[in-house]
PDB file of C-alpha atoms in Angstrom:
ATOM      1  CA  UNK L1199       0.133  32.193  -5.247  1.00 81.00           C
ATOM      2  CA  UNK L1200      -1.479  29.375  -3.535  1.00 84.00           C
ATOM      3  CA  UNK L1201      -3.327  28.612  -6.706  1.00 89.00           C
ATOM      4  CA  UNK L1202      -0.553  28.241  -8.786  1.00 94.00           C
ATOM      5  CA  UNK L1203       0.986  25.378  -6.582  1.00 95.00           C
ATOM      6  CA  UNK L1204      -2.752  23.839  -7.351  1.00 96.00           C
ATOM      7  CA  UNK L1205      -1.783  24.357 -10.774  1.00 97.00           C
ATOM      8  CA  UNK L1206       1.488  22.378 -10.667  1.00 97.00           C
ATOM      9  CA  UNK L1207      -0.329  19.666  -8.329  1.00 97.00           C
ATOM     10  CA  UNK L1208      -2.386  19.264 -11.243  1.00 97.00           C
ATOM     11  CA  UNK L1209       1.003  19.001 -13.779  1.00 98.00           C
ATOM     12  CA  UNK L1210       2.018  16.473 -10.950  1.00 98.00           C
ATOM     13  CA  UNK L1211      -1.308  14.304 -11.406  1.00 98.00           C
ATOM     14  CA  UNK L1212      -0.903  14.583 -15.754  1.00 98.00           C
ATOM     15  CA  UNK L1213       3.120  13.492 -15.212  1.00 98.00           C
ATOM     16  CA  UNK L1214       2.237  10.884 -12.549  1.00 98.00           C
ATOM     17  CA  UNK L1215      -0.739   9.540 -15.207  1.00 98.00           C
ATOM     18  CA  UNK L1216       1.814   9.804 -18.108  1.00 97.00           C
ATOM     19  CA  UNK L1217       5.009   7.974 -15.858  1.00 98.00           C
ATOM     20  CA  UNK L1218       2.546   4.897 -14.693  1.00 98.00           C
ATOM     21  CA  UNK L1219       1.022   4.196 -18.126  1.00 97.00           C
ATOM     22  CA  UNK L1220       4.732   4.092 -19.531  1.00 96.00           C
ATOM     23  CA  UNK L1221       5.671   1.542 -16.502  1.00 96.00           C
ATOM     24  CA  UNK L1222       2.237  -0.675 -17.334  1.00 95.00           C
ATOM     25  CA  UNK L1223       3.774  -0.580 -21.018  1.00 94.00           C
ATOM     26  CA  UNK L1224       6.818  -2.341 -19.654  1.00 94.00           C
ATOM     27  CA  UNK L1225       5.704  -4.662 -17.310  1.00 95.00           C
ATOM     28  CA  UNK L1226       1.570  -4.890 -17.999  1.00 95.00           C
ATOM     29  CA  UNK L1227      -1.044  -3.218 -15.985  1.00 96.00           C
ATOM     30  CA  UNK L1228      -0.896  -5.705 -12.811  1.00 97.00           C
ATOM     31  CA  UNK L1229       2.419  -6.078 -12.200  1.00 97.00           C
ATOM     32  CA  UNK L1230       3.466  -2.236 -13.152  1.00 97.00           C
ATOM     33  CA  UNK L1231      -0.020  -1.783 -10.832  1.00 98.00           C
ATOM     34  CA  UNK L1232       1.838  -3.400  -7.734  1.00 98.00           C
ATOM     35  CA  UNK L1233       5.353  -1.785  -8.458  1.00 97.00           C
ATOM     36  CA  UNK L1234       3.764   1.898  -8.396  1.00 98.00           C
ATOM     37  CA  UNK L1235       2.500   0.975  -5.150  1.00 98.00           C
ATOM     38  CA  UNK L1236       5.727  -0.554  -3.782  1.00 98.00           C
ATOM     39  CA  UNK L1237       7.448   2.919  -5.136  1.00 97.00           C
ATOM     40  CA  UNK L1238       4.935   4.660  -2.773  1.00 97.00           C
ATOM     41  CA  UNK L1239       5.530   2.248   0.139  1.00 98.00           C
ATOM     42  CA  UNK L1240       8.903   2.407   0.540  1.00 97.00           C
ATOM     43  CA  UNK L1241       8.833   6.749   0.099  1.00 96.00           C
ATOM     44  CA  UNK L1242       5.954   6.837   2.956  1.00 96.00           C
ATOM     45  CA  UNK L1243       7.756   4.608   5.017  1.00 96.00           C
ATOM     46  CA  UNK L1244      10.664   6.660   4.918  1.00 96.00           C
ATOM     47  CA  UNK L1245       8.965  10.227   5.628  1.00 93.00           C
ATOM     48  CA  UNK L1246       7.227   8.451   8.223  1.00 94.00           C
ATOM     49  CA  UNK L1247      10.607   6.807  10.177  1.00 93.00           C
ATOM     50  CA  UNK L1248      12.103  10.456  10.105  1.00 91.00           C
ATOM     51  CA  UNK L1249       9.907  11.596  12.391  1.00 85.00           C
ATOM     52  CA  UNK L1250       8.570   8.283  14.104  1.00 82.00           C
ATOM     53  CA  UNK L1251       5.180   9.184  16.341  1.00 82.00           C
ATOM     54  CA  UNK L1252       3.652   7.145  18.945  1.00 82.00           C
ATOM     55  CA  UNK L1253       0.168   6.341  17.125  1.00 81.00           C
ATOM     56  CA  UNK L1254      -2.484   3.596  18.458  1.00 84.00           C
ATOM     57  CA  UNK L1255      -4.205   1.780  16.143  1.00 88.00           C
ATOM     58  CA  UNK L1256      -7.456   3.271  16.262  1.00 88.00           C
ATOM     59  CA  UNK L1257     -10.444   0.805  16.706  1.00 89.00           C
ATOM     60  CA  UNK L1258     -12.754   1.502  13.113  1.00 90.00           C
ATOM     61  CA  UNK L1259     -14.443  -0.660  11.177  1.00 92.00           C
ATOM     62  CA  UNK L1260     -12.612  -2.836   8.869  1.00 93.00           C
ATOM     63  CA  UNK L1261     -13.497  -0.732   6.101  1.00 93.00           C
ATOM     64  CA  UNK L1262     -12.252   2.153   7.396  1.00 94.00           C
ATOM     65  CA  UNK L1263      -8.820   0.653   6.092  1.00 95.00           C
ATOM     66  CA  UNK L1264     -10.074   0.005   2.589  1.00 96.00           C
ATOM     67  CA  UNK L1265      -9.367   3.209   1.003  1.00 96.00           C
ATOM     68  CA  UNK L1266      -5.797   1.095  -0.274  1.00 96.00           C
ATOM     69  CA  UNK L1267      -7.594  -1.033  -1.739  1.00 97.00           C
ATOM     70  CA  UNK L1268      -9.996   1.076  -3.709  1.00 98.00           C
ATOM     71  CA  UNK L1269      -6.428   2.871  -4.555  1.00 97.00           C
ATOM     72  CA  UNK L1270      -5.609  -0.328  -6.432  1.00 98.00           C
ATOM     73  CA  UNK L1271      -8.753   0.169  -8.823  1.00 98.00           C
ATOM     74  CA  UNK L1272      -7.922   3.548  -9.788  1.00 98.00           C
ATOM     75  CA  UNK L1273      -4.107   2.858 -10.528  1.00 98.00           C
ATOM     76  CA  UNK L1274      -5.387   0.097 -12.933  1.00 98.00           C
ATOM     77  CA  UNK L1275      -8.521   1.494 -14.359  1.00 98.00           C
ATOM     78  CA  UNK L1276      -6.399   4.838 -14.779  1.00 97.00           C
ATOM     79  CA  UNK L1277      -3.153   3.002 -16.586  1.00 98.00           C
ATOM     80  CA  UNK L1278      -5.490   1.096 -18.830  1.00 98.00           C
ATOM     81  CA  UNK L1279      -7.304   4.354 -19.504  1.00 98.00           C
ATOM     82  CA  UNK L1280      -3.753   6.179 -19.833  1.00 97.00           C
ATOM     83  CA  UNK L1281      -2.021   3.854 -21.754  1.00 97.00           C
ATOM     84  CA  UNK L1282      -4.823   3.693 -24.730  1.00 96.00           C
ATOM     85  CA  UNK L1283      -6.306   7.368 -24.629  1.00 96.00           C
ATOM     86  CA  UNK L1284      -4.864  10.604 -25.216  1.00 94.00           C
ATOM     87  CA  UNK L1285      -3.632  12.449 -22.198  1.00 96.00           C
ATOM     88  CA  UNK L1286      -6.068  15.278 -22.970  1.00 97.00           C
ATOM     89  CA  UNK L1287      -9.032  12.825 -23.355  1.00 97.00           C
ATOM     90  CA  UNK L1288      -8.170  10.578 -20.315  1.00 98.00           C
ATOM     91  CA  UNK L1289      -7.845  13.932 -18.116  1.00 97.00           C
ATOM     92  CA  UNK L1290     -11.591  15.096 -19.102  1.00 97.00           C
ATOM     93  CA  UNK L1291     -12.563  11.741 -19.086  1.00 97.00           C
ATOM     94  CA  UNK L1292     -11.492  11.144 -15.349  1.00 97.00           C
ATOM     95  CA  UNK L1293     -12.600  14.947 -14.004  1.00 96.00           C
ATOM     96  CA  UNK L1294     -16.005  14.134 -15.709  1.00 96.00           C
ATOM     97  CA  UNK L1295     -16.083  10.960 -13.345  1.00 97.00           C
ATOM     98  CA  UNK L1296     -15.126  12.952 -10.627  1.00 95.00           C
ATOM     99  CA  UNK L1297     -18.082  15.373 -11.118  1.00 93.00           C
ATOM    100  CA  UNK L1298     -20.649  13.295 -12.024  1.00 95.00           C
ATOM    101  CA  UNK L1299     -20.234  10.891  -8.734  1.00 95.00           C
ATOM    102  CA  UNK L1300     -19.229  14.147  -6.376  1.00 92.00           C
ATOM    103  CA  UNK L1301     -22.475  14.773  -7.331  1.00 92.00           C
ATOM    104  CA  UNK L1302     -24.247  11.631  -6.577  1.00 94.00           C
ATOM    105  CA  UNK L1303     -22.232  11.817  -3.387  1.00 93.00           C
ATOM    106  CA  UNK L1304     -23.596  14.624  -2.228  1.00 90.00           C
ATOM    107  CA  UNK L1305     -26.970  14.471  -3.276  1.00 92.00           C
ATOM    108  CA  UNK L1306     -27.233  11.273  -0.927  1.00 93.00           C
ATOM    109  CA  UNK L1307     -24.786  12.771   1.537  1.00 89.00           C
ATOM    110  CA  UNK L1308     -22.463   9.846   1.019  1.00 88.00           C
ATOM    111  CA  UNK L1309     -20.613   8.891   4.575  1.00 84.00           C
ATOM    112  CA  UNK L1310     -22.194  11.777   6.513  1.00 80.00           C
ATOM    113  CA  UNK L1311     -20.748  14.406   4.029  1.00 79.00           C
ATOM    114  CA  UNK L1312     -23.197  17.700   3.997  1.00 84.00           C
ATOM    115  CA  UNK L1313     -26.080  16.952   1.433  1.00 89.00           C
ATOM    116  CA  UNK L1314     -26.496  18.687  -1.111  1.00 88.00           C
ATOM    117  CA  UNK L1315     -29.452  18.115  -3.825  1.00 90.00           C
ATOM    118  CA  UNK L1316     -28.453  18.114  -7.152  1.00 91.00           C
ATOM    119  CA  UNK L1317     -29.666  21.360  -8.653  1.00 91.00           C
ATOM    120  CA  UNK L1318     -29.857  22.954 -12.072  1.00 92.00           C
ATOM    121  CA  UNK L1319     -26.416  24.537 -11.245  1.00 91.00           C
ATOM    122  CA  UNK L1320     -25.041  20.753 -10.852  1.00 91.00           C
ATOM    123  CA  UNK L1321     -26.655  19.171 -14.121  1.00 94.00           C
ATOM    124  CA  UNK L1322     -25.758  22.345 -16.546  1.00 95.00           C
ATOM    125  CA  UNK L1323     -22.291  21.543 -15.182  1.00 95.00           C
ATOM    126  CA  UNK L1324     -21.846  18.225 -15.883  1.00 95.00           C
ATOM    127  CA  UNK L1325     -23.682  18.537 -19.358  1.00 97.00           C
ATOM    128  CA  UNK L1326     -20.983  21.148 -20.119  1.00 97.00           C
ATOM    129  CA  UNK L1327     -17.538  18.609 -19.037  1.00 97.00           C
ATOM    130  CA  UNK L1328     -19.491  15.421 -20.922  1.00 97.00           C
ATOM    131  CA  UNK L1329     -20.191  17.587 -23.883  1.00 97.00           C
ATOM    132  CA  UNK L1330     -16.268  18.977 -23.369  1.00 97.00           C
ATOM    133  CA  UNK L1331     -15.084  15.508 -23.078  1.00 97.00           C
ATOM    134  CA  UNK L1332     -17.132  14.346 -26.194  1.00 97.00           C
ATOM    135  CA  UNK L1333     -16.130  17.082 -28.824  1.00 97.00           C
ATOM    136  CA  UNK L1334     -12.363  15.635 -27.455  1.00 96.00           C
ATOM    137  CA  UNK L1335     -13.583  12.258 -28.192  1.00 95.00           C
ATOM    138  CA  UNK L1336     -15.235  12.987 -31.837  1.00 94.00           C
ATOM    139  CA  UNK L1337     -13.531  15.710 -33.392  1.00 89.00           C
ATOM    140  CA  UNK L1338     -10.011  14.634 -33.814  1.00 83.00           C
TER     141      UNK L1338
ATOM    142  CA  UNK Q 571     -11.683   3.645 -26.610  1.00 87.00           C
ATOM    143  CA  UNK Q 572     -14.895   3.090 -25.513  1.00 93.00           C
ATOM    144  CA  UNK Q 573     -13.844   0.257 -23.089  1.00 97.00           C
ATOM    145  CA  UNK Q 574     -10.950   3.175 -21.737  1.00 97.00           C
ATOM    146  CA  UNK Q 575     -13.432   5.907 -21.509  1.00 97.00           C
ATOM    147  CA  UNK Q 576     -15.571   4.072 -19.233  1.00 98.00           C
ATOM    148  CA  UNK Q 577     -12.303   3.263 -16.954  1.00 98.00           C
ATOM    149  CA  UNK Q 578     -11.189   6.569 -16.660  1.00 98.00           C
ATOM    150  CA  UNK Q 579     -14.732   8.061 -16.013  1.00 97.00           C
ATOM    151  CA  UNK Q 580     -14.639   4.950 -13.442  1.00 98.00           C
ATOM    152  CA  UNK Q 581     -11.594   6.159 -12.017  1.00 97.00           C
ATOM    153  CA  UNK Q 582     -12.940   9.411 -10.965  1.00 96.00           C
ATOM    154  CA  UNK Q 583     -15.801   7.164  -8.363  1.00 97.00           C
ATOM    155  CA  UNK Q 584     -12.631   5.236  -6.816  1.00 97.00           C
ATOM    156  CA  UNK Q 585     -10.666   8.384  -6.141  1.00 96.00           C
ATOM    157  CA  UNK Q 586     -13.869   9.918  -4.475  1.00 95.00           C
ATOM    158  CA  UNK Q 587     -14.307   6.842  -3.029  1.00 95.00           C
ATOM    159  CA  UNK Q 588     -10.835   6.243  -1.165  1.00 95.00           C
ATOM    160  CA  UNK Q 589     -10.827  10.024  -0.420  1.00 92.00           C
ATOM    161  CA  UNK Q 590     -14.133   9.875   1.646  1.00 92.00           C
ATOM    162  CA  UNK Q 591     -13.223   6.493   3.138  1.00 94.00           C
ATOM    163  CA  UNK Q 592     -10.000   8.403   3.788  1.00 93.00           C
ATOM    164  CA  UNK Q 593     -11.200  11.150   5.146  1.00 90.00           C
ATOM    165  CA  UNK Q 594     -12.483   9.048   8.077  1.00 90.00           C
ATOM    166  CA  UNK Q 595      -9.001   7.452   9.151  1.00 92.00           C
ATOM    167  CA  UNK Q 596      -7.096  11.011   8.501  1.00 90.00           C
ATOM    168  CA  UNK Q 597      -9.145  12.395  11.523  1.00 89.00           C
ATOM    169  CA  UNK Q 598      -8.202   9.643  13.931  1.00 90.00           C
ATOM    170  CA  UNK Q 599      -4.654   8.542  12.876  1.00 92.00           C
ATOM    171  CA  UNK Q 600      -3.288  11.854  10.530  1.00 90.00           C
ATOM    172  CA  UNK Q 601      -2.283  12.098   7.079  1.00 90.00           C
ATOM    173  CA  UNK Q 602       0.929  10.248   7.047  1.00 92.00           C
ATOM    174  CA  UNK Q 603      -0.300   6.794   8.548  1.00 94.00           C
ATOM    175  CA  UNK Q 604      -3.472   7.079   6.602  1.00 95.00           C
ATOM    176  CA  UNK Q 605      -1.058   7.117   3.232  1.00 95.00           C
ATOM    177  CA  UNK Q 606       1.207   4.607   5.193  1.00 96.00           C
ATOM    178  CA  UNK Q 607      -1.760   2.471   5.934  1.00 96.00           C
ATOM    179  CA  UNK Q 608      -3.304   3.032   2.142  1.00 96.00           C
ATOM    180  CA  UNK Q 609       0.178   2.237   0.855  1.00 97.00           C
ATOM    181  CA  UNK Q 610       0.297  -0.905   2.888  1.00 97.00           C
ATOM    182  CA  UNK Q 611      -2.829  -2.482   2.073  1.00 97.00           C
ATOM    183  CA  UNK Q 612      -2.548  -1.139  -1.320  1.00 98.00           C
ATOM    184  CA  UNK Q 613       0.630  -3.023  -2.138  1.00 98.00           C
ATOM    185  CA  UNK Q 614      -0.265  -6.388  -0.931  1.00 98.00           C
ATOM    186  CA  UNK Q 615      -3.505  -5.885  -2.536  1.00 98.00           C
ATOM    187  CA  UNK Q 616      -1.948  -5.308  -5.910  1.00 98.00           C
ATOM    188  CA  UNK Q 617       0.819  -7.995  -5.718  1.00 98.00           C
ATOM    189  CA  UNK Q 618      -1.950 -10.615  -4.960  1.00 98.00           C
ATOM    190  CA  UNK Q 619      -3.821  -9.467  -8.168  1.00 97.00           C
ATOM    191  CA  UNK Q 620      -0.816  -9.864  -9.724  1.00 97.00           C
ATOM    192  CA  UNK Q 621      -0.553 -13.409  -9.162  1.00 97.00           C
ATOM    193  CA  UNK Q 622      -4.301 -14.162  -9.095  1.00 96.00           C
ATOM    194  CA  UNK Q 623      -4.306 -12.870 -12.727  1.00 93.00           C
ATOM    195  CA  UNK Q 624      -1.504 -15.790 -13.674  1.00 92.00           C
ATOM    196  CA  UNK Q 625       2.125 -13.417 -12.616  1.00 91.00           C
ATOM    197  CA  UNK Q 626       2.481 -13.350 -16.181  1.00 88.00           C
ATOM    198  CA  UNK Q 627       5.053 -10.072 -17.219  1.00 88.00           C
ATOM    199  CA  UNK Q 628       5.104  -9.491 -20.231  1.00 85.00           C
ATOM    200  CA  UNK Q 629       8.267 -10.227 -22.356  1.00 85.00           C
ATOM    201  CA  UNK Q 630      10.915  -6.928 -23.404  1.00 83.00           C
ATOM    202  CA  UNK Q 631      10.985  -6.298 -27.203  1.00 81.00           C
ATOM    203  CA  UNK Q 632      14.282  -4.227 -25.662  1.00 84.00           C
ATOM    204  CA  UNK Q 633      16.576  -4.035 -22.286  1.00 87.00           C
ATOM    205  CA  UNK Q 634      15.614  -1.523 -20.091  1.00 87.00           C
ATOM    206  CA  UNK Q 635      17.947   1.239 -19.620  1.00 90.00           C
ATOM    207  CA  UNK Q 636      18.797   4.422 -17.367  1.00 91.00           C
ATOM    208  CA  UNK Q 637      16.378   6.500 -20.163  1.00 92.00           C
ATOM    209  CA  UNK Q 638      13.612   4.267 -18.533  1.00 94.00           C
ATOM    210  CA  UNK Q 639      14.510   5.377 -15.111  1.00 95.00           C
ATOM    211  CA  UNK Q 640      11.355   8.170 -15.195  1.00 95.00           C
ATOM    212  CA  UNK Q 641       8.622   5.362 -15.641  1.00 96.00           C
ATOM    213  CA  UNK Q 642       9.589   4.221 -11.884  1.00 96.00           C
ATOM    214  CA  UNK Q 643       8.211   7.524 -10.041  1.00 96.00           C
ATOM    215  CA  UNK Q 644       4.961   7.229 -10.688  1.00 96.00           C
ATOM    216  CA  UNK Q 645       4.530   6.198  -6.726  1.00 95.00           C
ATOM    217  CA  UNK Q 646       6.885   9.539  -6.131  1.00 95.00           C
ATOM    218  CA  UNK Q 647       4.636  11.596  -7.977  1.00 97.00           C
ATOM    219  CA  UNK Q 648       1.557   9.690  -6.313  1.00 95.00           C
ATOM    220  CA  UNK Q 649       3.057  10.784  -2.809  1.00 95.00           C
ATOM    221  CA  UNK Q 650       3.929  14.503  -4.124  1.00 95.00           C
ATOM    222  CA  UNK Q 651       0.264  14.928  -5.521  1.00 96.00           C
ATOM    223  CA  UNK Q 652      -1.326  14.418  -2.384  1.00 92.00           C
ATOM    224  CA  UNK Q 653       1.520  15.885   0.010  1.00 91.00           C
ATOM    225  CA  UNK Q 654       0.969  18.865  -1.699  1.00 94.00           C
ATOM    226  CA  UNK Q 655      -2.684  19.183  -2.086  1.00 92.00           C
ATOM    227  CA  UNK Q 656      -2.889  18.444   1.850  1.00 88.00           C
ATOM    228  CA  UNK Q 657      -0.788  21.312   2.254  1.00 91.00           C
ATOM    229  CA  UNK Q 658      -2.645  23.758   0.047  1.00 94.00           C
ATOM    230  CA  UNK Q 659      -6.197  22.591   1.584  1.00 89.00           C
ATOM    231  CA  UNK Q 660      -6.465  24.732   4.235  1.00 88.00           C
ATOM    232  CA  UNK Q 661      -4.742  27.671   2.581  1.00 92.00           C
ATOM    233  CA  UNK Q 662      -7.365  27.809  -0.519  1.00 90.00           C
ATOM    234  CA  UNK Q 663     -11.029  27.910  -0.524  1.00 89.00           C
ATOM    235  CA  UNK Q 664     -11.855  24.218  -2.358  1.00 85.00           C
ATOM    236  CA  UNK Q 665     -12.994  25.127  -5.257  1.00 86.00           C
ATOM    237  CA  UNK Q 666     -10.467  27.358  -6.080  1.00 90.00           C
ATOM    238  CA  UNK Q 667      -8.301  24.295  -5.390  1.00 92.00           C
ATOM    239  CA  UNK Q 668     -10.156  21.811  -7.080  1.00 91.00           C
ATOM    240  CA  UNK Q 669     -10.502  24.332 -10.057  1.00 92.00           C
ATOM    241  CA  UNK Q 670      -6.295  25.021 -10.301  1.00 95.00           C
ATOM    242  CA  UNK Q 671      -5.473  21.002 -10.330  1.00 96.00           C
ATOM    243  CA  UNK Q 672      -8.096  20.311 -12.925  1.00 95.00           C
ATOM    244  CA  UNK Q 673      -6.658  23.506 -15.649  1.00 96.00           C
ATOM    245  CA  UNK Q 674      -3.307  22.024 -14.623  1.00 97.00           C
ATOM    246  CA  UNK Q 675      -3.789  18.485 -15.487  1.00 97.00           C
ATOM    247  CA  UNK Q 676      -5.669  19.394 -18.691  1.00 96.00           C
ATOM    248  CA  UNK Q 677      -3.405  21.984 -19.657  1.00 96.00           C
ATOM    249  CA  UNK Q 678      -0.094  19.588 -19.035  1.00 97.00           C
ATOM    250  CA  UNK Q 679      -1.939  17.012 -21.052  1.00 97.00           C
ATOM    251  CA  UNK Q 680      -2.763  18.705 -23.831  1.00 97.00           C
ATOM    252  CA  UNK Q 681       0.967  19.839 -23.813  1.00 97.00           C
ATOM    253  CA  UNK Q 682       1.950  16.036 -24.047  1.00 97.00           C
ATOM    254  CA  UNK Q 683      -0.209  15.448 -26.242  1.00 97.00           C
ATOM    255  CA  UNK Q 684       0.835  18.157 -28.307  1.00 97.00           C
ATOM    256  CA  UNK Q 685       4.489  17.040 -28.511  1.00 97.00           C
ATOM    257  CA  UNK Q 686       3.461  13.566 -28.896  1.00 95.00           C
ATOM    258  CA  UNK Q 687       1.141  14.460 -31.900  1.00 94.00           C
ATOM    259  CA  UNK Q 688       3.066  17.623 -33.279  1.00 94.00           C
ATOM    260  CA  UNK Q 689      -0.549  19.069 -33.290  1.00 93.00           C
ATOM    261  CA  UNK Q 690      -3.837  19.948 -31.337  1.00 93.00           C
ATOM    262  CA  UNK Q 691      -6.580  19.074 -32.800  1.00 94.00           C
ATOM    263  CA  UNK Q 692     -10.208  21.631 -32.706  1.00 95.00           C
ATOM    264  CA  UNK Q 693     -11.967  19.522 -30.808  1.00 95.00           C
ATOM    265  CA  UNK Q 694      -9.578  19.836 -27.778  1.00 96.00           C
ATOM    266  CA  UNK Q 695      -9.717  23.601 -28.017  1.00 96.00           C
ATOM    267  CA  UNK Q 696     -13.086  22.775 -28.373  1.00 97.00           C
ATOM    268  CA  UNK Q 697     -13.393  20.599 -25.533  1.00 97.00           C
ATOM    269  CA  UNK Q 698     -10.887  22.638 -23.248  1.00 97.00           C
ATOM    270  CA  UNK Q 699     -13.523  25.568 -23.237  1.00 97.00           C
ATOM    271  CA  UNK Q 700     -16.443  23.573 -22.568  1.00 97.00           C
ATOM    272  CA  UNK Q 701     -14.773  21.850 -19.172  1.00 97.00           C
ATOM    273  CA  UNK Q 702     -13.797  25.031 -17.852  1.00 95.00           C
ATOM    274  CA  UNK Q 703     -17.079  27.006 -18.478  1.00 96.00           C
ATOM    275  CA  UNK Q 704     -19.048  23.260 -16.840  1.00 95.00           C
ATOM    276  CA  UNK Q 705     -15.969  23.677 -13.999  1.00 93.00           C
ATOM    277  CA  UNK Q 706     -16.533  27.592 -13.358  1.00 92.00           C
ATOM    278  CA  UNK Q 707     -20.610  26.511 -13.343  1.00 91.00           C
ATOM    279  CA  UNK Q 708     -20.453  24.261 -10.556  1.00 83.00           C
ATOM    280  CA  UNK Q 709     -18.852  26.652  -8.151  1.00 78.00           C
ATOM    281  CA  UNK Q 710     -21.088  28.590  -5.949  1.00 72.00           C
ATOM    282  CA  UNK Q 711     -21.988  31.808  -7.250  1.00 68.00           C
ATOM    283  CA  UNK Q 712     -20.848  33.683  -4.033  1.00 61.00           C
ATOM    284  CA  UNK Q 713     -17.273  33.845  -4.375  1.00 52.00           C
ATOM    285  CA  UNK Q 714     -17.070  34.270  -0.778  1.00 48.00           C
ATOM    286  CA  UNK Q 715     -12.558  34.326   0.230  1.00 46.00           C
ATOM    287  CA  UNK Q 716     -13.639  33.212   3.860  1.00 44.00           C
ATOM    288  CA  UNK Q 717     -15.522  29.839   2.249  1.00 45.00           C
ATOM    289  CA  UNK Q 718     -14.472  26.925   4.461  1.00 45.00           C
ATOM    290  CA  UNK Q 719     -11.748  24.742   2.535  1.00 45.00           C
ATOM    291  CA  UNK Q 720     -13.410  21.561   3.405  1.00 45.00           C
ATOM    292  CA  UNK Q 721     -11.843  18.368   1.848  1.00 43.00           C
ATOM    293  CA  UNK Q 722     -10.166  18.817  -1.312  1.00 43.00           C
ATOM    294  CA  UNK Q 723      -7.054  16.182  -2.085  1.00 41.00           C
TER     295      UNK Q 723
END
């Protein structure tokens, strides 16, 4: 049950993709870049007023609050990428990105994550979504 | 395509990127300020490289109309995506997770792509099989139910 609401997440992600590269066709990557992010402003703002919390500003280091920032890389790299790719192609193109630095991630135990050595298990993996992704790539 | 292919394998390092940065801020301040904070910085941030890149839009070959309306959720979806994966963290082990949002993003897009082309082509089948086995792979043998969700989003 669960799984198939990770399912539709995933439909989510693949309409989201598919919506943003249609708005960077209209208005060019940048600008359609900063509107997406304005669209996601103003709906956090307003599920956060509705039930307004006390919170403190927590004292972290300033790039603790960069994660918005890094946000703005992968709404551009992923409408240029969306806009000029199949969806199909994009998709594998992005999960194989995903894997492959996961896996650098947690070889080196990025940010105090649990390490964990990349293995045969790991590298027969990957091998398998770049080959997937190339046969998408190639054989049209 | 090459040029895209690197950008959308480079898009999979800034997602992993923000979400461990992330991760860090959701402990101290919760889930909804993190996105409000992410959303905050993320706008500004993206308006100013707007306008360092010249503020140039380009011009309409047509008006825009009410048909056009869909191409403006994409920061509804955004907000959706992660609402709900937050929600289904702790109620699915991760890779189980991780597995059912990858099949569903490949499988919607090769449905788009399919009534976009009126076709799908081998090498997607092709393709499609090889992912999953390389997914299915990289999960730990043990397919242990009690497995700690840890952060999956």
């Amino acid at each position: 049950m669960a799984a198939s609401f990770g399912f539709i997440t995933g439909v989510l992600v693949t309409l989201m993709n598919l919506v943003n590269a249609q708005l960077s066709g209209f208005f060019g990557n940048p600008f359609a870049t900063a509107l997406i992010h304005l669209g996601g402003l103003l709906i956090i703002s307003v599920v956060c007023l509705v039930r307004l919390e006390r919170i403190r500003i927590p004292k972290v280091p300033l790039w603790v609050w960069s994660a918005g920032l890094v946000g703005i890389l992968t709404i551009l790299f992923s409408n240029a990428a969306f806009s000029n790719l199949d969806m199909t192609l994009a998709t594998a193109a992005v999960l194989a990105g995903q894997v492959a630095f996961g896996m650098i991630f947690d070889a080196i135990g990025f940010m105090g994550s649990r390490k964990i050595p990349i293995g045969k298990r790991q590298l027969s993996s990957l091998a398998l979504i770049l080959l997937g992704t190339a046969a998408m790539a190639i054989w049209r | 395509m090459a040029i895209s292919l690197i950008l959308a394998f480079l898009s999979g390092l800034t997602i992993l990127l923000a979400r461990t940065i992330n991760s860090q801020l959701r402990s101290r301040i919760g889930m909804k300020y993190t996105l409000l904070a992410n959303y905050l910085t993320g706008t500004i941030g993206a308006f100013l490289v707007f306008l360092i890149g010249g503020g140039r839009i380009p011009t309409f070959d047509r008006p825009l109309s009410l048909r056009d309306a869909p191409a403006f959720l994409g920061g509804f979806f955004g907000i959706l995506v992660v609402g709900l994966s937050a929600f289904l963290v702790p109620r699915l082990p991760a890779y189980i997770l991780t597995l059912a949002i990858f099949l569903g993003q490949l499988f919607s897009g090769m449905i788009v792509d399919l009534v976009r082309d009126g076709r799908t082509p081998i090498g997607k089948i092709v393709g499609f099989v090889l992912i999953f086995s390389g997914l299915i792979v990289s999960f730990p043998p043990k397919r242990d139910s009690a497995d700690s969700a840890e952060e999956t989003e």
